[in-house]
Short mmCIF file of C-alpha atoms and ligand atoms in Angstrom, two decimals:
data_model
loop_
_atom_site.label_atom_id
_atom_site.label_comp_id
_atom_site.label_asym_id
_atom_site.label_seq_id
_atom_site.Cartn_x
_atom_site.Cartn_y
_atom_site.Cartn_z
CA MET A 59 -151.05 -31.94 -11.73
CA THR A 60 -150.34 -33.97 -8.57
CA SER A 61 -148.94 -32.87 -5.21
CA SER A 62 -145.62 -34.44 -6.26
CA SER A 63 -145.49 -32.51 -9.57
CA ARG A 64 -142.40 -30.52 -10.31
CA THR A 65 -142.93 -26.79 -10.73
CA LEU A 66 -142.22 -24.92 -13.95
CA TYR A 67 -142.12 -21.14 -13.94
CA LEU A 68 -143.38 -20.14 -17.39
CA PHE A 69 -142.26 -16.56 -18.00
CA ALA A 70 -143.23 -14.47 -21.00
CA SER A 71 -142.57 -10.99 -22.31
CA ALA A 72 -144.47 -8.86 -24.82
CA ALA A 73 -144.15 -10.62 -28.18
CA PRO A 74 -146.98 -12.28 -30.13
CA PRO A 75 -146.40 -15.90 -28.94
CA VAL A 76 -147.56 -14.75 -25.50
CA PHE A 77 -151.07 -15.34 -26.86
CA ASP A 78 -150.30 -19.09 -27.06
CA LEU A 79 -149.80 -19.40 -23.31
CA GLY A 80 -153.09 -21.18 -22.58
CA ARG A 81 -152.21 -23.96 -25.03
CA VAL A 82 -148.62 -24.15 -23.79
CA ILE A 83 -149.72 -24.46 -20.16
CA GLU A 84 -151.92 -27.38 -21.14
CA MET A 85 -149.06 -28.98 -23.09
CA ALA A 86 -146.73 -28.67 -20.09
CA GLN A 87 -149.30 -29.96 -17.64
CA GLY A 88 -150.46 -32.79 -19.87
CA ASP A 89 -147.32 -34.16 -21.45
CA ASP A 90 -144.92 -33.78 -18.57
CA GLY A 91 -147.16 -33.24 -15.55
CA TRP A 92 -145.68 -29.85 -14.71
CA ASN A 93 -147.21 -27.68 -12.01
CA VAL A 94 -147.08 -24.41 -13.98
CA CYS A 95 -146.79 -20.87 -12.53
CA VAL A 96 -147.08 -18.01 -15.04
CA GLY A 97 -145.03 -14.82 -14.78
CA LEU A 98 -145.31 -11.93 -17.23
CA THR A 99 -143.57 -8.64 -17.85
CA PRO A 100 -145.92 -5.73 -17.12
CA THR A 101 -146.36 -5.14 -20.87
CA ALA A 102 -147.10 -8.82 -21.52
CA ALA A 103 -149.63 -8.76 -18.69
CA ARG A 104 -151.42 -5.86 -20.39
CA TRP A 105 -151.42 -7.75 -23.70
CA VAL A 106 -152.88 -10.88 -22.07
CA ALA A 107 -155.48 -8.92 -20.10
CA ASP A 108 -156.60 -7.20 -23.29
CA GLY A 109 -156.08 -9.88 -25.92
CA LEU A 110 -156.85 -13.32 -24.47
CA ASP A 111 -160.48 -14.31 -24.06
CA ASP A 112 -160.35 -14.95 -20.32
CA GLY A 113 -157.33 -12.70 -19.77
CA LEU A 114 -155.18 -13.16 -16.70
CA ASP A 115 -158.05 -14.89 -14.85
CA GLY A 116 -158.08 -17.59 -17.51
CA LEU A 117 -154.38 -18.36 -16.98
CA GLU A 118 -154.88 -18.38 -13.21
CA ALA A 119 -157.76 -20.82 -13.57
CA LEU A 120 -155.66 -23.08 -15.78
CA THR A 121 -152.66 -23.14 -13.47
CA GLY A 122 -154.29 -22.76 -10.06
CA HIS A 123 -151.72 -20.05 -9.20
CA PRO A 124 -151.77 -16.25 -9.31
CA VAL A 125 -150.21 -14.77 -12.46
CA ARG A 126 -147.40 -12.50 -11.33
CA SER A 127 -145.99 -9.47 -13.10
CA GLU A 128 -144.77 -7.39 -10.18
CA TYR A 129 -142.38 -7.94 -7.28
CA LYS A 130 -144.18 -8.71 -4.02
CA LEU A 131 -144.21 -6.12 -1.26
CA PRO A 132 -141.64 -6.53 1.53
CA GLY A 133 -142.83 -8.92 4.23
CA ARG A 134 -145.45 -10.56 2.02
CA PRO A 135 -145.28 -14.35 1.57
CA ASP A 136 -144.23 -16.12 -1.62
CA VAL A 137 -147.40 -17.21 -3.40
CA TRP A 138 -145.71 -19.78 -5.64
CA PRO A 139 -143.97 -23.05 -4.83
CA PRO A 140 -140.21 -23.10 -5.51
CA ALA A 141 -139.18 -23.62 -9.14
CA ASP A 142 -137.67 -26.81 -10.46
CA ALA A 143 -137.19 -25.19 -13.87
CA ILE A 144 -137.86 -21.97 -15.72
CA LEU A 145 -138.93 -21.49 -19.33
CA PHE A 146 -138.69 -17.85 -20.42
CA ALA A 147 -140.55 -17.67 -23.73
CA PRO A 148 -141.20 -15.59 -25.65
CA ALA A 149 -138.18 -13.50 -24.63
CA THR A 150 -138.20 -10.08 -26.28
CA PHE A 151 -135.11 -8.16 -27.33
CA ASN A 152 -135.68 -5.95 -24.29
CA SER A 153 -136.11 -8.74 -21.75
CA LEU A 154 -133.28 -10.91 -23.08
CA ASN A 155 -130.82 -8.00 -23.07
CA SER A 156 -131.97 -6.88 -19.62
CA TRP A 157 -131.47 -10.41 -18.28
CA ALA A 158 -127.99 -10.74 -19.78
CA LEU A 159 -126.98 -7.33 -18.46
CA GLY A 160 -128.46 -7.97 -15.01
CA LEU A 161 -131.04 -5.17 -15.22
CA THR A 162 -133.90 -6.48 -13.14
CA SER A 163 -136.60 -3.84 -13.09
CA SER A 164 -139.13 -6.41 -14.29
CA PHE A 165 -140.13 -9.18 -11.88
CA VAL A 166 -139.68 -12.08 -14.31
CA VAL A 167 -136.25 -10.85 -15.43
CA GLY A 168 -135.25 -10.53 -11.78
CA VAL A 169 -136.30 -14.09 -10.98
CA ALA A 170 -134.56 -15.38 -14.12
CA ALA A 171 -131.39 -13.51 -13.17
CA GLU A 172 -131.43 -14.98 -9.67
CA ALA A 173 -132.07 -18.42 -11.11
CA ILE A 174 -128.58 -18.40 -12.60
CA GLY A 175 -127.10 -18.00 -9.12
CA LYS A 176 -129.45 -20.61 -7.67
CA ASN A 177 -128.62 -23.17 -10.36
CA ILE A 178 -132.26 -23.51 -11.38
CA PRO A 179 -132.33 -25.11 -14.84
CA THR A 180 -133.48 -22.44 -17.27
CA VAL A 181 -134.39 -22.43 -20.95
CA THR A 182 -135.24 -19.40 -23.03
CA VAL A 183 -136.55 -18.92 -26.55
CA PRO A 184 -136.05 -15.41 -27.97
CA CYS A 185 -138.67 -13.86 -30.21
CA VAL A 186 -136.93 -11.16 -32.22
CA ASN A 187 -137.02 -9.95 -35.77
CA ALA A 188 -134.10 -9.79 -38.18
CA ALA A 189 -133.56 -6.09 -37.51
CA TYR A 190 -133.25 -6.51 -33.74
CA VAL A 191 -130.64 -9.24 -34.10
CA ARG A 192 -128.42 -6.92 -36.15
CA HIS A 193 -128.00 -4.80 -33.02
CA ARG A 194 -124.69 -6.06 -31.66
CA GLN A 195 -125.97 -6.42 -28.10
CA PHE A 196 -128.24 -9.28 -29.11
CA ASP A 197 -125.46 -11.78 -29.93
CA ARG A 198 -123.57 -10.64 -26.85
CA SER A 199 -126.62 -11.30 -24.67
CA VAL A 200 -127.19 -14.76 -26.14
CA ALA A 201 -123.53 -15.64 -25.58
CA GLU A 202 -123.56 -14.23 -22.05
CA LEU A 203 -126.61 -16.22 -21.00
CA ARG A 204 -125.25 -19.42 -22.57
CA GLU A 205 -121.92 -18.96 -20.78
CA GLN A 206 -123.85 -18.75 -17.51
CA GLY A 207 -125.69 -22.01 -18.17
CA VAL A 208 -128.99 -20.82 -19.65
CA VAL A 209 -130.16 -22.92 -22.60
CA VAL A 210 -130.97 -20.39 -25.34
CA LEU A 211 -132.92 -21.92 -28.22
CA TYR A 212 -131.83 -19.54 -30.93
CA GLY A 213 -130.58 -20.26 -34.44
CA GLU A 214 -130.38 -23.83 -35.73
CA GLY A 215 -132.66 -26.03 -33.63
CA GLY A 216 -134.40 -23.03 -32.08
CA PHE A 217 -136.01 -19.72 -33.00
CA THR A 218 -135.06 -18.16 -36.32
CA PRO A 219 -135.76 -14.43 -36.72
CA ASN A 220 -138.56 -13.29 -38.99
CA PRO A 221 -138.11 -10.23 -41.25
CA ALA A 222 -138.85 -6.93 -39.50
CA GLY A 223 -142.43 -5.81 -40.09
CA SER A 224 -143.60 -9.25 -41.24
CA GLY A 225 -146.00 -9.60 -38.33
CA GLU A 226 -146.31 -12.60 -36.06
CA PRO A 227 -143.50 -15.14 -36.43
CA LYS A 228 -144.75 -18.45 -37.79
CA GLY A 229 -144.06 -21.70 -36.03
CA TYR A 230 -142.73 -20.46 -32.71
CA PRO A 231 -140.96 -23.60 -31.37
CA TRP A 232 -142.99 -24.35 -28.24
CA GLY A 233 -142.55 -28.11 -28.64
CA LEU A 234 -138.75 -27.75 -28.77
CA ALA A 235 -138.88 -25.45 -25.76
CA LEU A 236 -140.73 -27.98 -23.61
CA GLU A 237 -138.42 -30.78 -24.80
CA ALA A 238 -135.42 -28.65 -23.81
CA VAL A 239 -136.91 -28.08 -20.35
CA LYS A 240 -137.28 -31.81 -19.93
CA GLY A 241 -133.66 -32.17 -21.01
CA VAL A 242 -132.26 -29.66 -18.52
CA VAL A 243 -134.12 -30.80 -15.42
CA GLY A 244 -132.89 -34.37 -15.36
CA GLY A 245 -133.04 -35.41 -11.72
CA SER A 246 -132.14 -31.97 -10.27
CA ARG A 247 -134.32 -29.86 -8.03
CA GLY A 248 -133.94 -26.15 -7.32
CA GLY A 249 -135.55 -23.43 -5.18
CA GLY A 250 -137.54 -20.37 -6.20
C1 FMN B 249 -147.59 -5.91 -32.08
C2 FMN B 249 -146.22 -5.87 -31.46
C3 FMN B 249 -145.38 -6.93 -31.68
C4 FMN B 249 -144.11 -6.95 -31.10
N1 FMN B 249 -143.30 -8.01 -31.29
C5 FMN B 249 -142.07 -8.04 -30.72
C6 FMN B 249 -141.22 -9.17 -30.90
O1 FMN B 249 -141.55 -10.16 -31.56
N2 FMN B 249 -140.01 -9.14 -30.30
C7 FMN B 249 -139.58 -8.08 -29.53
O2 FMN B 249 -138.46 -8.12 -29.02
N3 FMN B 249 -140.39 -7.00 -29.33
C8 FMN B 249 -141.61 -6.97 -29.92
N4 FMN B 249 -142.43 -5.89 -29.69
C9 FMN B 249 -141.93 -4.78 -28.85
C10 FMN B 249 -142.05 -5.12 -27.36
O3 FMN B 249 -143.40 -5.41 -27.01
C11 FMN B 249 -141.53 -3.93 -26.54
O4 FMN B 249 -140.15 -3.77 -26.77
C12 FMN B 249 -141.76 -4.07 -25.05
O5 FMN B 249 -141.29 -2.90 -24.41
C13 FMN B 249 -141.08 -5.28 -24.49
O6 FMN B 249 -141.20 -5.23 -23.09
P1 FMN B 249 -140.96 -6.51 -22.18
O7 FMN B 249 -139.68 -7.13 -22.62
O8 FMN B 249 -140.86 -5.91 -20.81
O9 FMN B 249 -142.14 -7.39 -22.34
C14 FMN B 249 -143.69 -5.86 -30.27
C15 FMN B 249 -144.57 -4.80 -30.05
C16 FMN B 249 -145.81 -4.80 -30.64
C17 FMN B 249 -146.74 -3.65 -30.35
#
């Protein structure tokens, strides 16, 4: 990372690919020189704290930024630089639907919802099983986010649902996600 690096907000919710975040941070920093800030839903933060070797501290050490999972208190400063792009992955059924519906009780969903209005380039990769996607809200949420300019890597060329109860999805498309981020940023810069 250099002082001129562009900043990627890497947001994740509570689905198994959240345990890949250490590797994904290094991919983003190494391949594309991103300055990465990690945001998690409260449930994802509990998973990382419990399930990754160095927990939240490990992700903070890798990125050099606090990991955030809660809104700041009024009057407190922003602890992250403004975002040039956002990658929300993995996006659970809950977080994706909340985002599409504008229900912002979780910090990362709130920032992602505001990003639409701020024209911050945003990519998301759902992580949902085949049973969740049969709920009719799922397709509506994907369509809604796409209509508002979010790149949703779902279906052909993105995430394909695994059968319900089959455990961790294989081959979560992190490489495609980072390529898509590169594609959406182009020369634009946003604010966070
Ligand atoms: C082991 C395990 C695996 C899960 N995998 C998924 C998943 O792949 N996709 C999903 O939408 N929810 C999955 N869930 C359920 C979510 O963790 C749960 O809905 C949670 O409330 C999501 O909250 P969040 O969106 O705020 O992170 C899983 C739960 C457990 C315990």
